[in-house]
Each structure stands twice: as C-alpha cells, then as structure tokens.
mmCIF file of C-alpha atoms in Angstrom:
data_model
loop_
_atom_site.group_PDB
_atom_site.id
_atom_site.type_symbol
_atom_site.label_atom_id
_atom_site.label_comp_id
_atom_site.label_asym_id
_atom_site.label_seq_id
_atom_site.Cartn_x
_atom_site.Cartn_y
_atom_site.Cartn_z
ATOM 1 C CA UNK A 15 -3.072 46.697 102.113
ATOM 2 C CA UNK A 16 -5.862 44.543 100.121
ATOM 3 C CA UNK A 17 -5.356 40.952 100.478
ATOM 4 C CA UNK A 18 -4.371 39.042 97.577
ATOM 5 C CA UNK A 19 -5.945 36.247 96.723
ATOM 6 C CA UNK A 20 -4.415 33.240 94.249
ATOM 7 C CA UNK A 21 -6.082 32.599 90.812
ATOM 8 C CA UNK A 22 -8.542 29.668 90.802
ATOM 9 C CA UNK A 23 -6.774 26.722 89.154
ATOM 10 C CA UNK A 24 -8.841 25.587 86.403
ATOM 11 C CA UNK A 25 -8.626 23.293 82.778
ATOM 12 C CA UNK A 26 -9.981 26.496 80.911
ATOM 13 C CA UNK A 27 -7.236 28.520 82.658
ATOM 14 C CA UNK A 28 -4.462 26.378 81.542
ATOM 15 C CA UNK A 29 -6.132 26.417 78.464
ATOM 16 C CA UNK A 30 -5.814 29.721 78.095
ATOM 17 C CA UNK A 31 -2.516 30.135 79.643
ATOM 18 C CA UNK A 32 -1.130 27.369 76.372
ATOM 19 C CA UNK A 33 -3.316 29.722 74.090
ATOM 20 C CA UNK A 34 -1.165 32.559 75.074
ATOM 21 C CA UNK A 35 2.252 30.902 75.078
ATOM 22 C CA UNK A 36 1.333 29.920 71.354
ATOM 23 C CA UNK A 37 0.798 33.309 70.521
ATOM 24 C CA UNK A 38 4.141 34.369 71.750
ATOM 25 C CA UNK A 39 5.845 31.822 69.690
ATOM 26 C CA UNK A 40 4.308 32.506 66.668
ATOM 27 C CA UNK A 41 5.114 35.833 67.013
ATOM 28 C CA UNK A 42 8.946 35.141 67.885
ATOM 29 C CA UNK A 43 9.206 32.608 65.397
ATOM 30 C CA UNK A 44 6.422 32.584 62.742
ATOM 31 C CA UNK A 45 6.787 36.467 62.394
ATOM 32 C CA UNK A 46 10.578 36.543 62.318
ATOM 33 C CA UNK A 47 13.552 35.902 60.102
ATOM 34 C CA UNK A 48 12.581 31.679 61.103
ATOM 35 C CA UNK A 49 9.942 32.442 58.086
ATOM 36 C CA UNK A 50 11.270 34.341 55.667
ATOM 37 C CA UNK A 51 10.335 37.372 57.026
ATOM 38 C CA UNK A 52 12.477 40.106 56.838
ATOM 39 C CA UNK A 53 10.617 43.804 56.972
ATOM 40 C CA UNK A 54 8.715 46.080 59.199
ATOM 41 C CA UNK A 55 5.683 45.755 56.221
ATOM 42 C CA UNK A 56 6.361 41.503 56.294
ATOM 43 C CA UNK A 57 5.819 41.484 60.175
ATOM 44 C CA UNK A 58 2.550 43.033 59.955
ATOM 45 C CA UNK A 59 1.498 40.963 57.323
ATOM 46 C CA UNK A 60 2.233 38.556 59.314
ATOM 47 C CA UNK A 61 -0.108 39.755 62.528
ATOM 48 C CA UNK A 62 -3.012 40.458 59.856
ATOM 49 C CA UNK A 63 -2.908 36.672 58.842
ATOM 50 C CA UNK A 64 -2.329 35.674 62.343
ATOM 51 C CA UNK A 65 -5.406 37.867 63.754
ATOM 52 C CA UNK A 66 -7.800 36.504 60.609
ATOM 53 C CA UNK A 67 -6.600 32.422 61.593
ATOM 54 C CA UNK A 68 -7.320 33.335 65.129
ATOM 55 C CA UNK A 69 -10.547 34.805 64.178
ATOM 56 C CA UNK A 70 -10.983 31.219 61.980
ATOM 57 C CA UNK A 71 -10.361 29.501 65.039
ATOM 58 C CA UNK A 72 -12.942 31.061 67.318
ATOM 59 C CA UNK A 73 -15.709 31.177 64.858
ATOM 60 C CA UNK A 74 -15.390 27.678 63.901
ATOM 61 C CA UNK A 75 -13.733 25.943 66.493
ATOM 62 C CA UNK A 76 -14.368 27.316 69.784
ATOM 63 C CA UNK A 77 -17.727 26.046 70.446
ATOM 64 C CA UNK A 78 -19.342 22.612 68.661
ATOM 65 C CA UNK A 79 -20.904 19.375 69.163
ATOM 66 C CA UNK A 80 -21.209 17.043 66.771
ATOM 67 C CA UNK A 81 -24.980 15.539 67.485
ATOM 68 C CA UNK A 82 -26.195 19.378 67.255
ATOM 69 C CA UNK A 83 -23.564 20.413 63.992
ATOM 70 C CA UNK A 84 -24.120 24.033 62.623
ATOM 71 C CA UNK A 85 -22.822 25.421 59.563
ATOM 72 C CA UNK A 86 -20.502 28.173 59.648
ATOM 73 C CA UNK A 87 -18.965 30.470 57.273
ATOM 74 C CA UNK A 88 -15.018 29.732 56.769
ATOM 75 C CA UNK A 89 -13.784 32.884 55.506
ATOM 76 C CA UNK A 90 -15.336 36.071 54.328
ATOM 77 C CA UNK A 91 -13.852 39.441 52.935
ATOM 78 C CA UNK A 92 -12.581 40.467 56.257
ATOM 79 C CA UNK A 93 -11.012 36.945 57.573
ATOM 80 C CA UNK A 94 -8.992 35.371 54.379
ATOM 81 C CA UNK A 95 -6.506 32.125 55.080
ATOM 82 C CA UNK A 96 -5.498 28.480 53.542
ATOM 83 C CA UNK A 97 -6.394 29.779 50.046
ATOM 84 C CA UNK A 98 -9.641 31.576 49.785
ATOM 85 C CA UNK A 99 -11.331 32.195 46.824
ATOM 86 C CA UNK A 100 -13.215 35.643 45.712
ATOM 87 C CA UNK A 101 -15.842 33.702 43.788
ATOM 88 C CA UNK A 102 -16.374 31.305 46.146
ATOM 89 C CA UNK A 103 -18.339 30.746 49.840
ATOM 90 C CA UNK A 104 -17.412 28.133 52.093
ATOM 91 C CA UNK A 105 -19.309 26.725 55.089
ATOM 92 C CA UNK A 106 -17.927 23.520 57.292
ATOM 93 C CA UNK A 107 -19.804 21.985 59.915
ATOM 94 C CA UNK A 108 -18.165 19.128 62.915
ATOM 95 C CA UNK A 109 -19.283 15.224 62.233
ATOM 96 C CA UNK A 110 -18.704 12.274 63.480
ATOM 97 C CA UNK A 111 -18.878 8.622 61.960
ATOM 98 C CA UNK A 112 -21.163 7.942 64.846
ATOM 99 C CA UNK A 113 -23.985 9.907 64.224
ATOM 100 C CA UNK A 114 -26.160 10.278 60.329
ATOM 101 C CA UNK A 115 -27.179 14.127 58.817
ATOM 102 C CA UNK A 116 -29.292 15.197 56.858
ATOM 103 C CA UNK A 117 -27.802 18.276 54.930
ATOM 104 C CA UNK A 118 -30.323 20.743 53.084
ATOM 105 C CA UNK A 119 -29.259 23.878 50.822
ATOM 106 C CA UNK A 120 -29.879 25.943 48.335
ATOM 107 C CA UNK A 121 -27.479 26.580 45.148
ATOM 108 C CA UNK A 122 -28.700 30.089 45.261
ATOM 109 C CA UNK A 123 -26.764 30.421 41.665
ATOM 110 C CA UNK A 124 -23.728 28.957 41.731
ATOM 111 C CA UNK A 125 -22.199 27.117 38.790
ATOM 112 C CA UNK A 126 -20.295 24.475 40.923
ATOM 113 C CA UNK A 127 -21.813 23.061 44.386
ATOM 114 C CA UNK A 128 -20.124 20.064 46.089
ATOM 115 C CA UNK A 129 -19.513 18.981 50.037
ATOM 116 C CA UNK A 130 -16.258 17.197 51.200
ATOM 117 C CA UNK A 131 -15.655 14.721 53.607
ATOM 118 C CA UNK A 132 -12.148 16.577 55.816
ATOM 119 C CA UNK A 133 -10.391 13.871 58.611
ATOM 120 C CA UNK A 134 -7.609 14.911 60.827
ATOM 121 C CA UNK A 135 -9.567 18.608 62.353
ATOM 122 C CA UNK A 136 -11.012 17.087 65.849
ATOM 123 C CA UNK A 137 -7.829 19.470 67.229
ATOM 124 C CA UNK A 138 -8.648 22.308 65.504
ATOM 125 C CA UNK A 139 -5.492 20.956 63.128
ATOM 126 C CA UNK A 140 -5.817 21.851 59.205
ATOM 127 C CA UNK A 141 -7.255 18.374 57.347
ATOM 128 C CA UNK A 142 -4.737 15.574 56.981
ATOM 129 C CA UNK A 143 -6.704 14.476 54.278
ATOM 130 C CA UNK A 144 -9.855 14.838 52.505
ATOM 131 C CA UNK A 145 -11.848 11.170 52.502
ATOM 132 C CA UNK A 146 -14.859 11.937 50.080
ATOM 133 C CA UNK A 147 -16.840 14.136 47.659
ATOM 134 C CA UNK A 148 -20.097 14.745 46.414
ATOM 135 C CA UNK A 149 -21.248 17.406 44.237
ATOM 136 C CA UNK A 150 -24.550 18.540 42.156
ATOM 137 C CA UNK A 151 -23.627 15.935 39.429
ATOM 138 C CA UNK A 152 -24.537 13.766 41.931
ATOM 139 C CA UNK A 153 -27.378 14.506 43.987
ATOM 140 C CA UNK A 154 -31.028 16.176 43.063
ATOM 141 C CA UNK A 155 -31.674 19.747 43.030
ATOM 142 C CA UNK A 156 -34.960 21.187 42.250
ATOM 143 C CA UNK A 157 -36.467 23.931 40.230
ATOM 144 C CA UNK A 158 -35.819 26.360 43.144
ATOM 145 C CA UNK A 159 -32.335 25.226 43.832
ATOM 146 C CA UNK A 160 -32.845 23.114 46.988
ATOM 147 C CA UNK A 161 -31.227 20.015 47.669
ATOM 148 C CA UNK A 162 -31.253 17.610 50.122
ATOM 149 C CA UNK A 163 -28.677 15.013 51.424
ATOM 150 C CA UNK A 164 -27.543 12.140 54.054
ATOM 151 C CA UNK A 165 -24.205 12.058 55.325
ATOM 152 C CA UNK A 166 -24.120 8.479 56.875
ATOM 153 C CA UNK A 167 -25.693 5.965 58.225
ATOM 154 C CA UNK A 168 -27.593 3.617 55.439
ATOM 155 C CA UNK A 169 -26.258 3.256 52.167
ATOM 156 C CA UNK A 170 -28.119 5.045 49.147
ATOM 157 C CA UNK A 171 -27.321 5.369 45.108
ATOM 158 C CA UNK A 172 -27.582 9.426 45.147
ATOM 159 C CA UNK A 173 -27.876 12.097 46.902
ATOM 160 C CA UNK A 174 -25.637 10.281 50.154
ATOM 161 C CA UNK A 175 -22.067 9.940 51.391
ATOM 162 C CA UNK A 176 -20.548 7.931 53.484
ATOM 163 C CA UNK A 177 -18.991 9.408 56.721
ATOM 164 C CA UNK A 178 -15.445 6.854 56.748
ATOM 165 C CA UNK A 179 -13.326 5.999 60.138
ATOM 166 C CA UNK A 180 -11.662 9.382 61.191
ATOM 167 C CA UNK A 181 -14.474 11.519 59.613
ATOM 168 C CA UNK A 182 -14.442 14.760 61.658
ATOM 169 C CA UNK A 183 -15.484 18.033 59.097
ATOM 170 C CA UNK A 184 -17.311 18.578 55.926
ATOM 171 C CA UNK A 185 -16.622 21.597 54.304
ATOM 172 C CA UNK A 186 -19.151 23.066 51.605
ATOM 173 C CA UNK A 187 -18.068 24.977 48.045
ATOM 174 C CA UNK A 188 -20.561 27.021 46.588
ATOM 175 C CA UNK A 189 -18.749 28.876 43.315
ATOM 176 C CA UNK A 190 -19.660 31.645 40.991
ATOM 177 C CA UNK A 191 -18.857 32.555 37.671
ATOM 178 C CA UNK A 192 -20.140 36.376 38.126
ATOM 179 C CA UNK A 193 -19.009 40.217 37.081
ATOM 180 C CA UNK A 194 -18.831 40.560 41.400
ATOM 181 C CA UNK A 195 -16.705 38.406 43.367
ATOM 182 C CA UNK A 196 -19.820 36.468 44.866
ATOM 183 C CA UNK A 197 -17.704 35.775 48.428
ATOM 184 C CA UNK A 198 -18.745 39.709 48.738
ATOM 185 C CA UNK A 199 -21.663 39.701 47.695
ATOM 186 C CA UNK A 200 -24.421 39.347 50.481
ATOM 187 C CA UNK A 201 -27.139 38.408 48.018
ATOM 188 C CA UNK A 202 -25.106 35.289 47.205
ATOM 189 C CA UNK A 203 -24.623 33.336 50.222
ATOM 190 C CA UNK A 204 -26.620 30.663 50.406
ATOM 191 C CA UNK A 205 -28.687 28.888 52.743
ATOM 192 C CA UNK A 206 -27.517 25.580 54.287
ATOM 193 C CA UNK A 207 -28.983 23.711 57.390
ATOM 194 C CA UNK A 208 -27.232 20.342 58.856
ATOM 195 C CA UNK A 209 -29.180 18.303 61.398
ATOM 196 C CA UNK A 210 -28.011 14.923 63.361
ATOM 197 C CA UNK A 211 -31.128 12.315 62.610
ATOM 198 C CA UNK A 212 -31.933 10.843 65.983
ATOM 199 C CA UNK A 213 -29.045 12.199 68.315
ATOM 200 C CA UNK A 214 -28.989 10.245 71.184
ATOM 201 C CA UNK A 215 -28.359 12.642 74.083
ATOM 202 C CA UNK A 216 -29.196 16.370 74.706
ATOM 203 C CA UNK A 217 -26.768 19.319 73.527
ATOM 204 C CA UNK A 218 -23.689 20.124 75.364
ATOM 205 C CA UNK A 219 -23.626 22.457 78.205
ATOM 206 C CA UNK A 220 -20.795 24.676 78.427
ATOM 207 C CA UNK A 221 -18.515 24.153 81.666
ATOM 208 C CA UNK A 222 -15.074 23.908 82.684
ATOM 209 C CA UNK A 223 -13.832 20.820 80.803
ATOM 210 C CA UNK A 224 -15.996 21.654 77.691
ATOM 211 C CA UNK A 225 -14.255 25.469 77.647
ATOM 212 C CA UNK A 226 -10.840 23.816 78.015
ATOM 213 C CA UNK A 227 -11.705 21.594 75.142
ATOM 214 C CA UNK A 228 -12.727 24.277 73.052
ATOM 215 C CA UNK A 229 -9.881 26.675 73.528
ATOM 216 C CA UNK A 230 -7.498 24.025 72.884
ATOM 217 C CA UNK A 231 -9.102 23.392 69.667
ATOM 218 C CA UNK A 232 -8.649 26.905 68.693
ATOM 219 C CA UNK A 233 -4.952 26.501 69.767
ATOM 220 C CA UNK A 234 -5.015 23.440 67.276
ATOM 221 C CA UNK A 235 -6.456 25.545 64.233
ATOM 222 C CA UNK A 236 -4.017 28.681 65.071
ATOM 223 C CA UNK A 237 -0.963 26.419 65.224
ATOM 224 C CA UNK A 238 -1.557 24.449 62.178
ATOM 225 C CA UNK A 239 -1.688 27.076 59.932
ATOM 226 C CA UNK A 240 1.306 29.062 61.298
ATOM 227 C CA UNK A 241 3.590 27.230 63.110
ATOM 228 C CA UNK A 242 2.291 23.922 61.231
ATOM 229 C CA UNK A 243 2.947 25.190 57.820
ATOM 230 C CA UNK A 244 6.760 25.703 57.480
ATOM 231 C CA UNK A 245 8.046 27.837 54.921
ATOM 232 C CA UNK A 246 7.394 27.167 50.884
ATOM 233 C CA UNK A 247 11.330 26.843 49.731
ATOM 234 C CA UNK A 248 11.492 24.167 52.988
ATOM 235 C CA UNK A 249 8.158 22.132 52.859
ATOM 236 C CA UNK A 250 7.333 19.086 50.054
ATOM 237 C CA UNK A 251 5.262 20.836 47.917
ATOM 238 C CA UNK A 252 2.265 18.363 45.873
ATOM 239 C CA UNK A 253 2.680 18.496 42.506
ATOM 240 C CA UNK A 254 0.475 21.618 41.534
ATOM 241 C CA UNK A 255 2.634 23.642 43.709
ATOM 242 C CA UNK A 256 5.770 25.562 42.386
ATOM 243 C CA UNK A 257 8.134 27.359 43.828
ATOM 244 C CA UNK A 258 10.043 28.958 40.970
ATOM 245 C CA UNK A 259 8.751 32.582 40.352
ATOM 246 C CA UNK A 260 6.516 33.443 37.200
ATOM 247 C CA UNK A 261 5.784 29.952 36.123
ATOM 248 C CA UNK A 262 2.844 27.573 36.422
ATOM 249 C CA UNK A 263 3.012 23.676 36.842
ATOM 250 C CA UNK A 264 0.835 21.615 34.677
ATOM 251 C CA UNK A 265 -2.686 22.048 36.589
ATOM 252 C CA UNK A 266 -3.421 18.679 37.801
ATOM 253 C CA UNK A 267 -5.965 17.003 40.449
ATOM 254 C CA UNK A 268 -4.514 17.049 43.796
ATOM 255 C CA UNK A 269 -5.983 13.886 45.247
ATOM 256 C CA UNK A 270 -6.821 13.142 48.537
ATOM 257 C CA UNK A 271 -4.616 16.524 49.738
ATOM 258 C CA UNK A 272 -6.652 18.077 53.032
ATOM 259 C CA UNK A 273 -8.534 20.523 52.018
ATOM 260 C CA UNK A 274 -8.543 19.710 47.960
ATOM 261 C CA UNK A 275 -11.532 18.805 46.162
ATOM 262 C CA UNK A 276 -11.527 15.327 44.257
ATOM 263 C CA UNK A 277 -13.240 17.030 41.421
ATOM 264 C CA UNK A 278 -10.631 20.120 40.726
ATOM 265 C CA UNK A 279 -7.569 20.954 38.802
ATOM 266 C CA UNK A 280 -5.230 22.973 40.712
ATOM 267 C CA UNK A 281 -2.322 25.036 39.407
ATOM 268 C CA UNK A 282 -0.097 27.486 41.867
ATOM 269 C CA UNK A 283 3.329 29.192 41.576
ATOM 270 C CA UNK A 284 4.847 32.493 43.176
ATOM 271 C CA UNK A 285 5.002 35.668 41.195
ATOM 272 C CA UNK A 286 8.304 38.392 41.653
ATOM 273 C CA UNK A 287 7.302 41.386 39.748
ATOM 274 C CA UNK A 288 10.166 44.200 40.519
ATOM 275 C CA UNK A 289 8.059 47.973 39.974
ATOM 276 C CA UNK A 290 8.717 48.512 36.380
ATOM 277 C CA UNK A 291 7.543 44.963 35.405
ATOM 278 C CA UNK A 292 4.484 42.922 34.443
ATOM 279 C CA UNK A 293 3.358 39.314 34.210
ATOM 280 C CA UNK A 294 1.893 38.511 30.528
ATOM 281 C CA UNK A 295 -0.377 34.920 31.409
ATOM 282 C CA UNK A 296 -1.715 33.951 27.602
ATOM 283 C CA UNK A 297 -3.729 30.671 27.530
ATOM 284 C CA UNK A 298 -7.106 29.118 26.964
ATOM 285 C CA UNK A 299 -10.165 28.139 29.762
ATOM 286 C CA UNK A 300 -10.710 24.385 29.542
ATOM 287 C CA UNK A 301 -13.942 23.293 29.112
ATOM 288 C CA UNK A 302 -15.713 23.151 32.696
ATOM 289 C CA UNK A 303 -17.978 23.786 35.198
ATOM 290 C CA UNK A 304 -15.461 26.887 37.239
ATOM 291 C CA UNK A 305 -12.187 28.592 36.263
ATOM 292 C CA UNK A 306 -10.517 31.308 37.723
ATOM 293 C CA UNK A 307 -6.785 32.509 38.296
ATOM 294 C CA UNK A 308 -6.823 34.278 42.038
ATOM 295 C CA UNK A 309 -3.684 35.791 43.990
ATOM 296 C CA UNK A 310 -2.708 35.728 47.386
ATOM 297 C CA UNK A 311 -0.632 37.142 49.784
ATOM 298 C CA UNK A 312 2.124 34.475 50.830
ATOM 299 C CA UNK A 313 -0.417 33.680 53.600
ATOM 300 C CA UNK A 314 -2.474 32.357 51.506
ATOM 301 C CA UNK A 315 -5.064 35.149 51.574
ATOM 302 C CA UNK A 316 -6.854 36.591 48.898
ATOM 303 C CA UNK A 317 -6.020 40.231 47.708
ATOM 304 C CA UNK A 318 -9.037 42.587 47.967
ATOM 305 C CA UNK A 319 -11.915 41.255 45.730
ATOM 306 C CA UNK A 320 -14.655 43.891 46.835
ATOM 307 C CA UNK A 321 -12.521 46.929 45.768
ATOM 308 C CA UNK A 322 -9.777 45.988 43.194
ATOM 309 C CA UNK A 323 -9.357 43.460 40.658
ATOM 310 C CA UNK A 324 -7.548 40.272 42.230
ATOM 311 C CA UNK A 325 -8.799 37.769 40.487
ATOM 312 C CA UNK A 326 -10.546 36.726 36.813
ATOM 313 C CA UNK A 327 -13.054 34.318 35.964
ATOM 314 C CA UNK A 328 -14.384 33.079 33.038
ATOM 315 C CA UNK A 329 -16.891 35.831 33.157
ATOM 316 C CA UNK A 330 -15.224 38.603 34.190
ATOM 317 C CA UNK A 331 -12.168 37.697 31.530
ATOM 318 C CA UNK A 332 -12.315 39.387 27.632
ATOM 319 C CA UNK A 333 -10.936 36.810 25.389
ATOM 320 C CA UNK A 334 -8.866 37.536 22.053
ATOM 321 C CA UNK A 335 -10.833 37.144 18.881
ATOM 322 C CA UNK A 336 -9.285 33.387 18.873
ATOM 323 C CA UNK A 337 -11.082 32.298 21.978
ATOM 324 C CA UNK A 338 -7.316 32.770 24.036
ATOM 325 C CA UNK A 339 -6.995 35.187 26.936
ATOM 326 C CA UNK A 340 -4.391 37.834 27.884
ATOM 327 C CA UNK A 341 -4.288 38.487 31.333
ATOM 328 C CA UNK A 342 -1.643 41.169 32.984
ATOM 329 C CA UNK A 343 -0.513 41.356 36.692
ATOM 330 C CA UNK A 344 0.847 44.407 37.385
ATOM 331 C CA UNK A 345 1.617 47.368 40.185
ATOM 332 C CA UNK A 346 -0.245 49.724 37.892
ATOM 333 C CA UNK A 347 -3.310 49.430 35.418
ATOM 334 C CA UNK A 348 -1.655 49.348 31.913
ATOM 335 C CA UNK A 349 -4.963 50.520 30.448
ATOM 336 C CA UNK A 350 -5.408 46.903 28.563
ATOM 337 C CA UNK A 351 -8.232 44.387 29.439
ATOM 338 C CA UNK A 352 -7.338 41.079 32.085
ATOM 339 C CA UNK A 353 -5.600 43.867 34.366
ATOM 340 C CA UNK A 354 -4.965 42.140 38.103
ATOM 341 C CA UNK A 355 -3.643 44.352 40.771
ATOM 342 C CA UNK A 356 -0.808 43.605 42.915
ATOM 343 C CA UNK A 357 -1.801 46.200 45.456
ATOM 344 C CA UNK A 358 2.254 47.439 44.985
ATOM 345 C CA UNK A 359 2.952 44.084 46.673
ATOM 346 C CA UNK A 360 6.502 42.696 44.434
ATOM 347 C CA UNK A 361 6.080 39.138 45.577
ATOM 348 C CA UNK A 362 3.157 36.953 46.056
ATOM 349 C CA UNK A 363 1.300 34.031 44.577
ATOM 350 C CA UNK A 364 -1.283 32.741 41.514
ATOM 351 C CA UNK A 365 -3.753 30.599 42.466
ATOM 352 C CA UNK A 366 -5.607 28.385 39.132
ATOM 353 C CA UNK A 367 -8.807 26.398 39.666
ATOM 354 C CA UNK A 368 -10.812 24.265 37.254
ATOM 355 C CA UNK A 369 -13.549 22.527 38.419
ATOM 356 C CA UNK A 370 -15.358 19.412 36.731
ATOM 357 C CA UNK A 371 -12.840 19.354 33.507
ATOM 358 C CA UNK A 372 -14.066 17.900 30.223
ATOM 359 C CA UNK A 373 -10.800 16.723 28.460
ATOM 360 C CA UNK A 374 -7.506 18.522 28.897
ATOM 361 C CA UNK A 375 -5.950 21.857 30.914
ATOM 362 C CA UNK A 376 -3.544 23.702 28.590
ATOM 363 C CA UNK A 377 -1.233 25.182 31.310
ATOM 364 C CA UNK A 378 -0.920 28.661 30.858
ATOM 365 C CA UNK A 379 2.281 30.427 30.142
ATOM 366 C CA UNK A 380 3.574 33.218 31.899
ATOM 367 C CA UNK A 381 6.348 36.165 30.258
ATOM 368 C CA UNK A 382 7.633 38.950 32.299
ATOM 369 C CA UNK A 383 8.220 41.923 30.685
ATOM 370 C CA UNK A 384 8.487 45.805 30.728
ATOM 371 C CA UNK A 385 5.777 47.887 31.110
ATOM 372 C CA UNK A 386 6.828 50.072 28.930
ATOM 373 C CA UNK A 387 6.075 47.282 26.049
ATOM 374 C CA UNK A 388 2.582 47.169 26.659
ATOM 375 C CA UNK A 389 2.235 50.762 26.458
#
C-alpha cells in the first residue's frame, strides 16, 4: 500500500478551505428558498450570478498592491453584477491614503467621464461608502481626449482629488450615448494607466501570507454581494429604490451610497409582466450629460446588450413628435419603436440613470397593459 502522507498546513490552505465553505453556504442559503428563490430556472440564475461575482473577485481582487495599482476592467458582457450598465465601461484600481497617483486616460468618446473615491473594499467587501468625485467638468482634457490627474498627496484647484482616511478603491465611469451598447464594443474601451509617484518599497512578491491575503479578499467580494446583500422586500432600500412592481420613485441623487456617483440621478423599481402583458414607460429625458433606462436580472445583471435590446439611451430612443418618449417592455416585439426585451423573463428590474442634470427629472410613468392594445 502507498504511504499517505498529511496535507502541508498552510495560511493559503485555510484560505482556501474558508473559500470553499463560503461557497457551500451560498449555495444552501443564497440559492434556496432563504432568498426568494423558488424554481429549478431561479437556482441557476442564481449559480450564473454567483460564477460572474466569483469571476469579479479573482480578476480584481485576488492579486494587488497598492504602491504598484493597475486598472482593471469591472464587468464586461460575459461577467455582469451590482448594476452594470450596457453603455457604460468601468475600471477600479486599489489605493491607499498613504501613497499619491497620477491617473492618465483617454475619453476615447464618451459623453460622461468621472473617477470615484470607494472606502470600505480592503476585504474584498462591496463599498460602504463612496468619499469623493471628480469628473471631466473638472479636470483638463485635450484635443485628443487625454487627461491627466493626481489622486493625493498636495493639494491642487483642478484636475486632483483628495484620497480621505479609509480610502481603499477608485472606480472609473466612462459612458456612451451610442446606436451599440459601447460596454460591447471593443473599439470603445478606453485607455487608462495609474502609477504610485515615488513608492517607497519594491512590488510585492507572491508567497504564502500574500496568497492567503488575496484569497480571503476574494472571499470578501463573493460574500458581500451574495450573502451580504439580503433580499429586496427585507433590506432598507435608499430612496431611489422601490419595491412595488411597475412603478418608478422620483429619480433622485443617491449621496454618498457605495458605489453611487455624486453627480447622478438614480431611479429603480421591479417590473412583473405576466405573458400577455406589457409595460407602457411615457416621459421626457432631462436635460444632461447621460440617460438611459437599463434592466436587470434580480442579480443585478444586465440583460444581453450585444444581441437584444435591454436597454435605451438617448440615442438609441425615437421620441414622439412632442419631444416625449414611449418606451415598451415586453416578452415579444410589438412591432412599435422603444421595444425592450424581457428575454421571456416575468419578473425583473428597471434601472434609470441621469448624469450631470440641468434643472429637474420628470419621473417617468409606467401603465401595464394588454398586448393586444398596442396591436
């Protein structure tokens, strides 16, 4: 008989091991009746968030140090959570208070760039609270579309931004007001390069503790968006968050909520749309830099941009002859302009950002009705 021999006992081991056990409980708990989840179809929308946050958590969270910061993409077509946006591409980076960056980009065509300071992520945990802003209003860009900025350190009138106590993530917005969903489009992602000025050691080397570290951080990201995030009907929702179906809540700004932009209007409610029906939205764009009415699964996950219609911008929407828009979510196409597809799926939610508003947000109102009428 081969002799056995016992498992080297090691931080990234146990690491693993707690990895593992979190991964069983989510999907005992998260994917179970604990969550509103009911169905053979719910359970394995369920795994396909779960797989996409994992993949979240080992792209950005696995490996990072903060005096040699890298951008990173946060989600793309194929890995969708916390409320991605089809016309938009996000990059975050790892900082620290005790270290200045320089950050330079390129808008590369976008109608609304801005960075955010995130605190609360050194865990791999979801932002407890977004500490700052900055957007092209307020920093130079020039005729090709680069900019350049300082995070930290000294003090300057533009083009800076202070890095506060508890300072851990910045997370970039580039958004686009196109006919293609931009966030899959190759030809729109931009280029953006973050450097510590004068770090004061060499880079990390990879070893044990640094392993350990890492995969408990992408415990920390996993968890808080699953476990973390209990379910709508039994969480405090902010104010631009509703939870009765087929109605929006006067789109406000959210504050300092993690993850929110200063600079936005947000609007969000659940849609129940039984096979036969449709959702009439009539309103008017305010005047701004970015609007667009997305909808997600209720993971938070976009519906397929690249091949259906899930979402409308100002661009891609056809306006009445009095400047209003008619948009219709529905199972099937009704053969009318504004149509967003529900990919057959009778529940899920509507998603409204405005970015950079000049004066008021009308809130748009929302009629179910037969489809049968607007045939």
């Amino acid at each position: 008989m081969p002799e056995t021999t016992k498992p080297i006992t090691s931080q990234s081991r146990s690491a693993l091991r707690e990895l593992i056990d979190l991964l069983e409980e989510i999907d005992s708990r998260w994917a179970s009746p604990e969550w509103n989840i009911h169905t053979e179809a719910d359970v394995a929308a369920a795994h396909r968030s779960l797989m996409h946050v994992l993949e979240g958590g080992l792209a950005g969270m696995f490996e990072l140090d903060v005096a040699y910061p890298q951008f990173r993409r946060i989600v793309t077509p194929w890995r969708k959570f916390t409320g991605d946006n089809g016309d938009a591409i996000y990059f975050d980076a790892p900082v620290s208070p005790d270290y200045a960056y320089r950050v330079r980009g390129q808008i590369n065509g976008a109608v609304y760039v801005s960075i955010t300071i995130e605190i609360g992520t050194d865990d791999g945990s979801m932002a407890s609270k977004t500490a700052g802003v900055i957007n092209d209003t307020q920093f130079d860009v020039d005729d090709d579309g680069w900019f350049e900025l300082r995070l930290g350190g000294a003090p300057s009138e533009r083009n800076w931004l202070p890095l506060p106590e508890g300072a851990s993530r910045i997370t970039t917005r580039h958004y686009f007001e196109e006919a293609q969903c931009a966030a899959g489009n190759p030809a729109r992602e931009p280029v953006l390069l973050i450097e510590a000025i004068n770090p004061d050691r060499p880079s990390l080397i990879p070893d044990d503790v640094s392993v350990a570290e890492g995969i408990r951080r992408v415990a920390g990201f996993v968890r808080s968006r699953t476990l973390g995030m209990p379910p709508m009907a039994k969480a405090e929702q902010p104010p631009f968050v509703a939870l009765t179906p087929n109605a929006f809540p006067k789109p406000v700004v959210p504050g300092d909520f993690g993850l929110s932009a200063f600079d936005a209007h947000y609007s969000m409610a659940p849609y129940y749309l039984e096979p036969h029906q449709a959702l009439v939205i009539t309103g008017r764009w305010p005047s701004c830099r970015f609007g667009s009415l997305n909808l997600w699964t209720r993971h938070q996950q976009t519906y397929d941009y690249n091949n259906r219609r899930a979402s409308l911008n100002r661009t891609q929407t056809q306006l009445e002859e009095d400047g209003s828009f008619r948009m219709i979510i529905a199972h099937e196409d009704p053969g009318l302009p504004n149509w967003l597809d529900t990919e057959g799926r009778v529940l899920g939610l509507m998603f409204w950002r405005f970015f950079l508003v000049d004066g008021e947000v009308e809130t748009p109102h929302a009629e179910v009705v037969d489809l049968t009428q607007l045939r």
